[in-house]
Backbone as a printed PyTorch tensor [residue, N CA C, xyz], in Angstrom:
tensor([[[173.3110, 159.1410,   6.5030],
         [172.8050, 159.0330,   8.0750],
         [171.1910, 160.3140,   8.0360]],

        [[170.0770, 159.9370,   8.6910],
         [169.2040, 160.4200,   9.1090],
         [169.6130, 161.8900,  10.3820]],

        [[168.4360, 163.1870,   9.7070],
         [169.3910, 164.2180,  10.6900],
         [167.8500, 164.0800,  11.3150]],

        [[168.7260, 164.1730,  12.7990],
         [167.6730, 164.3580,  14.0750],
         [166.6490, 165.7810,  13.9030]],

        [[165.0640, 164.9560,  14.2600],
         [164.1040, 166.3670,  14.2970],
         [164.0100, 167.0150,  15.9080]],

        [[164.1370, 168.1360,  15.8470],
         [163.4530, 168.4660,  17.0560],
         [162.2390, 168.3690,  17.6820]],

        [[161.8640, 167.5270,  18.9390],
         [161.1530, 167.1850,  19.1990],
         [159.6820, 168.3900,  18.5310]],

        [[158.8120, 167.9280,  18.6260],
         [158.1980, 168.4380,  18.2990],
         [156.9310, 169.3630,  20.0320]],

        [[156.7120, 170.4670,  20.2200],
         [156.1600, 170.8310,  21.3350],
         [155.3190, 171.4290,  21.0870]],

        [[154.4260, 171.3050,  20.9060],
         [152.8050, 171.6900,  21.4530],
         [151.9600, 172.3260,  22.6090]],

        [[151.8150, 173.3680,  22.5400],
         [151.7780, 173.8260,  23.3760],
         [149.7180, 174.3950,  23.7680]],

        [[149.5150, 173.1820,  23.6570],
         [147.7270, 173.0890,  24.4840],
         [147.3900, 173.8430,  25.6490]],

        [[148.7610, 174.1690,  26.3750],
         [147.5740, 174.7480,  28.0390],
         [147.9780, 176.7050,  26.7870]],

        [[148.6870, 177.2100,  25.9950],
         [148.4170, 178.5680,  25.6180],
         [147.1260, 178.4000,  24.2110]],

        [[147.3150, 177.4070,  23.5720],
         [145.8160, 177.2830,  22.7370],
         [144.8100, 177.6610,  23.1860]],

        [[144.5990, 176.3650,  24.2740],
         [143.0940, 176.0860,  25.4710],
         [142.7570, 177.6300,  25.8310]],

        [[143.7140, 178.3090,  26.4180],
         [143.9850, 179.5700,  27.3720],
         [143.2560, 180.9960,  26.2280]],

        [[143.5270, 180.3580,  25.2900],
         [143.4570, 181.6450,  24.8300],
         [141.9950, 182.3740,  24.4540]],

        [[141.4180, 183.2150,  24.0250],
         [139.7960, 183.5100,  23.4510],
         [139.9600, 183.2900,  22.2820]],

        [[138.6820, 183.2290,  21.3300],
         [139.5520, 183.2090,  20.5010],
         [138.5200, 184.5910,  19.7450]],

        [[139.9270, 184.4490,  18.2950],
         [140.3210, 185.5510,  17.7920],
         [141.9600, 186.3620,  19.0330]],

        [[142.0950, 185.6970,  19.3680],
         [143.3120, 186.1840,  19.6240],
         [144.1890, 185.7740,  19.7950]],

        [[144.5120, 184.2440,  17.7220],
         [145.5310, 184.4780,  17.5240],
         [145.7090, 185.2870,  16.0680]],

        [[144.6680, 185.2000,  16.0210],
         [145.1860, 186.9530,  14.6580],
         [145.1840, 188.2720,  14.7070]],

        [[144.7050, 188.4740,  15.9570],
         [145.5390, 189.4980,  17.2140],
         [146.7060, 189.0010,  16.8880]],

        [[147.0310, 188.2830,  17.7850],
         [148.6900, 188.4770,  18.1820],
         [149.4510, 188.1300,  16.2740]],

        [[148.8560, 187.2600,  15.1650],
         [149.5260, 187.7310,  14.2830],
         [149.7280, 189.3580,  13.5300]],

        [[148.9610, 190.0180,  13.7900],
         [148.0090, 191.3300,  13.5730],
         [149.2730, 192.6550,  14.5880]],

        [[149.8670, 191.8760,  15.6980],
         [151.1490, 192.5830,  16.3580],
         [152.1420, 192.2520,  14.8620]],

        [[152.8750, 190.3400,  15.4580],
         [153.6490, 190.1910,  15.4820],
         [154.4190, 190.3130,  13.7180]],

        [[152.9030, 190.7180,  13.8400],
         [153.8880, 191.5620,  12.4080],
         [153.7340, 189.8190,  10.8200]],

        [[152.5640, 188.6940,  10.7050],
         [153.1170, 187.4730,  10.0590],
         [151.1020, 186.7870,  10.6130]],

        [[151.0110, 185.5070,   8.8770],
         [149.5810, 185.7190,   8.9910],
         [149.5190, 184.6750,   9.9950]],

        [[148.0550, 184.5620,  10.9010],
         [147.2860, 184.0270,  12.1100],
         [147.5200, 182.4940,  11.7250]],

        [[147.7930, 181.6240,  10.4520],
         [148.7940, 180.0600,  10.2130],
         [149.4160, 179.7370,  11.2690]],

        [[150.8260, 180.9830,  10.6880],
         [151.7210, 180.8290,  10.9490],
         [151.6300, 181.0420,  13.0660]],

        [[150.9240, 181.9250,  13.5070],
         [151.0960, 182.0580,  14.4540],
         [150.6450, 179.7980,  14.6780]],

        [[149.5410, 179.9810,  14.3200],
         [149.1000, 178.1100,  14.6270],
         [149.9160, 177.4570,  14.9890]],

        [[150.4550, 177.5550,  13.0110],
         [152.5250, 177.2940,  12.9920],
         [152.7350, 176.1210,  14.2640]],

        [[152.9530, 177.1910,  14.5110],
         [154.6340, 178.0830,  15.8240],
         [153.7280, 177.0800,  17.3420]],

        [[152.4660, 177.4440,  17.3460],
         [152.1220, 176.8490,  18.5710],
         [152.0510, 175.9250,  18.6780]],

        [[151.4030, 175.1680,  17.5590],
         [151.2390, 174.0060,  17.3400],
         [152.3450, 172.6740,  17.3890]],

        [[153.4630, 173.4510,  17.1570],
         [154.7410, 172.7320,  17.2120],
         [155.3490, 172.1410,  16.2450]],

        [[154.8350, 173.4730,  14.6010],
         [156.0880, 172.8310,  13.5140],
         [156.5370, 173.6120,  13.4880]],

        [[157.3500, 173.4050,  12.8830],
         [158.6670, 174.1950,  12.8470],
         [159.4230, 175.0480,  14.1470]],

        [[160.6730, 175.4270,  13.6780],
         [161.4670, 175.8930,  14.8670],
         [160.3560, 176.7570,  15.4080]],

        [[161.1870, 176.6060,  16.5060],
         [160.4950, 177.6840,  18.4290],
         [161.2630, 178.6100,  17.9510]],

        [[162.4760, 178.1260,  17.1060],
         [163.4690, 179.0630,  18.0060],
         [163.5860, 180.4450,  17.5170]],

        [[163.4670, 180.6340,  17.2620],
         [163.5960, 181.8260,  15.6940],
         [162.8640, 182.9270,  16.5360]],

        [[163.2770, 184.7970,  16.3000],
         [162.9860, 185.1200,  17.1400],
         [161.4890, 186.0680,  16.3200]],

        [[160.5840, 185.2490,  15.1150],
         [159.5690, 185.7110,  15.7790],
         [158.5270, 184.8650,  16.7300]],

        [[159.0210, 183.7460,  16.5240],
         [159.1600, 182.0710,  17.3410],
         [158.4160, 182.1060,  18.3880]],

        [[159.3000, 182.5240,  18.8040],
         [159.8460, 183.3470,  20.7250],
         [158.7430, 184.8050,  20.8130]],

        [[158.2920, 185.6160,  19.5640],
         [157.6110, 186.6610,  20.1290],
         [155.9230, 185.8770,  19.9820]],

        [[156.0670, 185.2920,  18.9770],
         [155.2310, 184.3020,  19.2720],
         [154.3470, 183.8320,  20.5160]],

        [[154.9760, 183.4560,  21.4450],
         [154.9760, 182.3870,  22.0160],
         [154.2020, 183.1630,  23.5510]],

        [[155.6540, 184.4030,  23.4400],
         [155.4290, 185.3760,  24.8090],
         [154.0820, 186.1870,  24.8540]],

        [[154.0800, 186.4440,  23.4080],
         [152.3990, 188.0690,  23.6050],
         [151.3710, 186.2360,  24.2110]],

        [[151.3920, 184.9650,  23.4920],
         [150.3820, 183.5250,  23.9270],
         [150.3270, 183.5320,  25.5850]],

        [[151.8620, 183.8670,  25.3000],
         [152.2040, 183.5040,  27.3290],
         [150.9430, 184.6420,  28.0590]],

        [[151.5110, 186.2440,  27.3710],
         [150.8940, 186.7770,  28.2590],
         [148.7480, 187.2120,  28.0710]],

        [[148.5760, 186.3410,  26.5920],
         [147.0100, 186.7620,  26.9900],
         [146.0380, 185.4880,  27.4920]],

        [[147.1310, 184.6050,  27.1190],
         [146.4120, 183.5330,  28.2080],
         [146.5520, 183.6470,  29.7970]],

        [[148.0280, 184.9050,  29.9460],
         [147.7140, 184.8310,  31.6140],
         [145.8580, 185.6300,  31.3900]],

        [[146.1810, 186.6440,  30.7540],
         [145.0150, 187.7610,  30.7220],
         [144.3800, 186.5290,  31.3770]],

        [[143.7740, 185.3580,  30.2220],
         [141.9530, 185.0260,  30.2370],
         [141.9530, 184.2240,  30.9600]],

        [[142.9470, 183.3410,  31.7320],
         [142.8930, 182.4990,  33.0500],
         [142.4930, 183.4340,  34.0970]],

        [[143.1790, 185.3780,  34.2630],
         [142.9780, 185.2650,  35.5840],
         [141.4370, 186.8240,  35.4410]],

        [[141.2600, 185.9200,  34.3600],
         [140.2540, 186.6230,  34.2100],
         [138.4170, 185.7310,  34.0740]],

        [[138.4180, 185.0190,  33.5520],
         [137.6400, 182.9890,  33.8910],
         [138.2680, 183.3670,  35.4630]],

        [[139.9090, 183.5080,  36.4980],
         [139.4690, 183.2000,  38.4350],
         [139.0990, 183.7050,  39.3520]],

        [[138.7460, 185.5110,  38.4730],
         [137.6030, 185.9700,  39.0900],
         [136.6610, 186.1540,  38.7710]],

        [[135.7250, 185.2280,  37.5720],
         [134.7190, 184.9950,  37.9780],
         [134.1190, 183.7250,  38.1270]],

        [[135.2540, 182.5760,  38.6380],
         [134.0820, 181.9770,  39.5510],
         [134.6250, 182.0670,  40.4750]],

        [[135.6240, 183.2870,  40.3720],
         [135.6820, 183.5980,  42.5310],
         [134.3550, 184.4250,  42.8420]],

        [[133.6070, 184.7130,  41.8720],
         [132.8800, 186.1400,  42.3100],
         [131.4090, 184.9540,  42.4080]],

        [[131.3550, 183.7260,  41.4040],
         [130.3980, 182.6810,  41.1770],
         [130.0920, 182.4220,  42.6970]],

        [[131.0490, 181.6900,  42.9290],
         [131.8710, 180.9900,  44.3480],
         [130.9030, 182.2230,  45.8350]],

        [[131.1010, 183.4820,  45.8210],
         [130.5950, 184.2840,  46.3910],
         [128.9280, 184.3340,  46.4140]],

        [[128.9680, 184.2450,  44.4930],
         [127.5660, 184.6030,  45.0300],
         [126.7940, 183.7140,  45.6940]],

        [[127.3390, 182.4560,  45.1270],
         [126.4920, 181.2820,  45.6490],
         [126.5820, 181.2360,  47.2210]],

        [[127.7050, 181.2290,  47.8260],
         [127.0670, 181.6290,  49.4840],
         [126.4120, 182.5520,  49.5410]],

        [[126.4040, 183.3560,  49.6760],
         [125.6080, 184.9530,  50.1980],
         [123.6090, 184.0110,  49.3670]],

        [[124.2920, 183.0430,  48.6520],
         [122.3970, 183.1320,  48.0980],
         [122.3920, 181.5920,  49.2200]],

        [[123.0320, 180.6400,  49.4140],
         [123.1550, 179.7370,  50.4780],
         [122.4440, 180.4740,  52.7350]],

        [[123.6980, 181.7340,  51.7950],
         [122.8790, 182.1980,  53.4690],
         [121.3660, 183.5120,  53.2060]],

        [[120.6910, 184.0200,  52.2600],
         [119.7580, 184.2770,  51.9510],
         [118.6050, 182.7210,  53.1460]],

        [[118.7920, 182.0420,  52.3230],
         [118.1840, 181.0620,  52.0600],
         [118.0010, 180.8300,  53.3970]],

        [[118.8770, 180.6520,  54.1020],
         [119.7320, 179.7970,  55.6340],
         [118.2760, 181.1310,  56.7200]],

        [[118.4890, 181.9100,  56.1020],
         [118.3410, 183.1680,  56.8140],
         [116.5220, 183.0670,  56.8880]],

        [[115.7990, 183.2690,  56.1880],
         [114.7850, 182.8750,  55.7270],
         [113.4840, 181.8470,  55.6430]]])
């Protein structure tokens, strides 16, 4: 009888939102290799171990920071765009 495997949960939301080099930073803090961080975020192996959960939590934290940074930049860009439009109308 074959053993049932856990479904692979690939965390593309985290992978795509992490800035370049942050997987290496997460690995350094977690005390593992960058390859292990990539392995966990791509859904290979067990994701219920203590180290894997720590990696996922840190990745969520870093991804949340990057998303907020991006949203602030987008907000500033939209404000600047609106200001330029108003200046064109005034002159």
